[in-house]
Coordinates of C-alpha atoms in Angstrom, one line a residue:
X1 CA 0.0 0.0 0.0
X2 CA 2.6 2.5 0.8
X3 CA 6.5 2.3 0.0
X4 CA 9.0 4.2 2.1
X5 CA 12.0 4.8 0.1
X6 CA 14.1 7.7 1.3
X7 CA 16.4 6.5 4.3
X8 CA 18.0 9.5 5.1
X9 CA 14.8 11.5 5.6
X10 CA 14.6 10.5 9.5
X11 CA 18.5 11.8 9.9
X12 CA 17.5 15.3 8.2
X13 CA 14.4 15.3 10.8
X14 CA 16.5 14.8 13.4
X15 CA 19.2 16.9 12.7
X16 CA 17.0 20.0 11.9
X17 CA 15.3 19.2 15.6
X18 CA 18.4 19.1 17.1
X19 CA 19.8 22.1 15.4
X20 CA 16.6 24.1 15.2
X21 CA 16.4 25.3 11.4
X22 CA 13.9 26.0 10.0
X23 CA 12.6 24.1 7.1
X24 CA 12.7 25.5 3.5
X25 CA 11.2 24.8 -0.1
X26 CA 14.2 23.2 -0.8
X27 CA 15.2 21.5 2.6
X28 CA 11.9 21.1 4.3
X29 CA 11.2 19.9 7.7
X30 CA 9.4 16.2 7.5
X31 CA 5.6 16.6 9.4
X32 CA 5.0 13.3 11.9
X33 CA 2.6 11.1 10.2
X34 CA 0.3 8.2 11.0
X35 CA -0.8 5.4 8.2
X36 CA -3.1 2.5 8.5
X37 CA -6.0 0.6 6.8
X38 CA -8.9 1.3 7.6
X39 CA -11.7 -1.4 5.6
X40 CA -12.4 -0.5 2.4
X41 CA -10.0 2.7 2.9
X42 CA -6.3 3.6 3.8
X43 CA -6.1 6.4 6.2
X44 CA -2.9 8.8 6.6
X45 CA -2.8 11.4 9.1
X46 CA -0.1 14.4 8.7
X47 CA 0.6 16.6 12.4
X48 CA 0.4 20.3 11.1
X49 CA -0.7 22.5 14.4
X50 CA -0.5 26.1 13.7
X51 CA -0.8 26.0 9.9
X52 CA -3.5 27.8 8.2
X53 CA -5.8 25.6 5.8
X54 CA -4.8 28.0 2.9
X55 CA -1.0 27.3 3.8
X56 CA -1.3 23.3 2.8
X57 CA -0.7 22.0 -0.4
X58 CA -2.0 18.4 -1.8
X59 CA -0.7 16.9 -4.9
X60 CA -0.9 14.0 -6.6
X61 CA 0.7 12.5 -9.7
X62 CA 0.8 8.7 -10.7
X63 CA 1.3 6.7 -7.5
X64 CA 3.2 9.9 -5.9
X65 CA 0.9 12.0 -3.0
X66 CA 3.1 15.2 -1.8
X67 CA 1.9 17.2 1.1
X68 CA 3.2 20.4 1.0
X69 CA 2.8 23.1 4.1
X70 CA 4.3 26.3 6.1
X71 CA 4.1 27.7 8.8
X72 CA 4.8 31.3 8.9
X73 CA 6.1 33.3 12.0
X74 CA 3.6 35.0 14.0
X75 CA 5.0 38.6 13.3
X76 CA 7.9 41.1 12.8
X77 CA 6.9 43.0 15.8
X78 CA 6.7 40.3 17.9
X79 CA 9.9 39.6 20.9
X80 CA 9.8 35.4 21.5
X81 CA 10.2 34.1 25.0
X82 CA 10.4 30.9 24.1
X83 CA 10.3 29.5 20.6
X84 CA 10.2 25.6 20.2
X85 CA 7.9 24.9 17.3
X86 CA 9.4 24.7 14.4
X87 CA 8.7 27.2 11.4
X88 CA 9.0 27.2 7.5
X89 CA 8.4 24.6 5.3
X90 CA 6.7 21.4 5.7
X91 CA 6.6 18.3 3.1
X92 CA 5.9 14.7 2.9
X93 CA 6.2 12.7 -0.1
X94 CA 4.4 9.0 -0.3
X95 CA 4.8 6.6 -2.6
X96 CA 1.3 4.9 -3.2
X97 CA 0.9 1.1 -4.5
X98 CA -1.6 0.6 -7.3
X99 CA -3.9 -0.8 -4.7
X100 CA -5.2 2.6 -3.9
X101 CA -7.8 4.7 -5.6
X102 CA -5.8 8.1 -6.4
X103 CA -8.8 9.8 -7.9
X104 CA -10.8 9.6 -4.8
X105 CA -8.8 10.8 -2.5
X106 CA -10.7 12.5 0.1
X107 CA -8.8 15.4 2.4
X108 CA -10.0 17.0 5.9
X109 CA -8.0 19.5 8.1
X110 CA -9.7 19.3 11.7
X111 CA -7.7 20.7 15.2
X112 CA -4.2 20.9 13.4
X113 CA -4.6 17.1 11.6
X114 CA -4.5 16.6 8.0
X115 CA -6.3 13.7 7.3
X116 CA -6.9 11.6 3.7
X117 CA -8.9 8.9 3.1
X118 CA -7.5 6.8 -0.1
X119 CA -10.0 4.4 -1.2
X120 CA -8.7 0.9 -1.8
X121 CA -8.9 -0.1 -6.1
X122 CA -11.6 -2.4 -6.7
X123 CA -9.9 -4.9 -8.7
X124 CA -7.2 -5.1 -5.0
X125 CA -10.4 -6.2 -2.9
X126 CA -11.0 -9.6 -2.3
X127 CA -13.1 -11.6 -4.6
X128 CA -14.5 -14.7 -4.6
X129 CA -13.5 -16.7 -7.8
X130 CA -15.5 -19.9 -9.2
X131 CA -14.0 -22.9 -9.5
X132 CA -15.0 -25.2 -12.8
X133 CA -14.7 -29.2 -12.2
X134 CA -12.6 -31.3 -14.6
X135 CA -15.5 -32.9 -14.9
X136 CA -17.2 -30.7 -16.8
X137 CA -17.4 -31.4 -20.6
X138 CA -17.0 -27.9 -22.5
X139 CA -20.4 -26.5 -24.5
X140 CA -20.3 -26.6 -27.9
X141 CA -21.0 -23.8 -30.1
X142 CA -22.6 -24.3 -33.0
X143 CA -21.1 -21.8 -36.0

């Protein structure tokens, strides 16, 4: 259902925590994620608190879903106390088997989640096949 592919993701995560840089368009911080299946559906939640709806991108093309986001600092004005969340840029790229229904993805952004509901393909859902006997003779069509 889903492929993880980029090993060295987790070691920039942990490196821009550790250093506290903020994430840019072309080194962007990686957003926490949860993934499971859900029936008929495959569920994958993105952590995004503090990031305006309009600030979240969602793309798709062939089996690749990239979630794009940024959160912006709260203003120029403004002296931080304390500043532990991180800022910038925001992206998540997942590689999605051809088990899942990429034209019905459905997206909802509730309490700082980003959740999508991916529909799973209706030729990947089990089916019950018949079973012919070796008994049977085979019709014949007349021509």
């Amino acid at each position: 259902m889903l492929m993880r592919t980029d090993p060295f993701r987790e070691l920039d995560r942990l490196t821009q925590q550790v250093f506290g840089t903020p994430g840019t368009w072309s080194r962007p911080t990686a957003m926490p994620m949860d993934a499971y299946r859900d029936g008929d559906q495959f569920v994958v939640s993105f952590d995004l608190p503090g990031v305006s709806p309009d600030a979240i991108e969602l793309d798709v093309e062939r089996n690749v879903l990239t979630v794009k986001a940024e959160r912006r600092p709260i203003g120029k004005d403004v002296e931080m106390q304390v500043s532990e969340r991180p800022l910038g840029a925001f992206s998540r790229q997942l590689f999605l088997g051809d088990t899942l229904d990429t034209d019905r993805i459905d997206a909802s952004y509730d309490a700082g989640v980003l959740t999508l509901r991916i529909p799973i393909a209706e030729r990947a859902k089990p089916r019950k096949i018949a079973i012919n006997s070796g008994d049977e003779t085979p019709k014949q069509i007349d021509a």
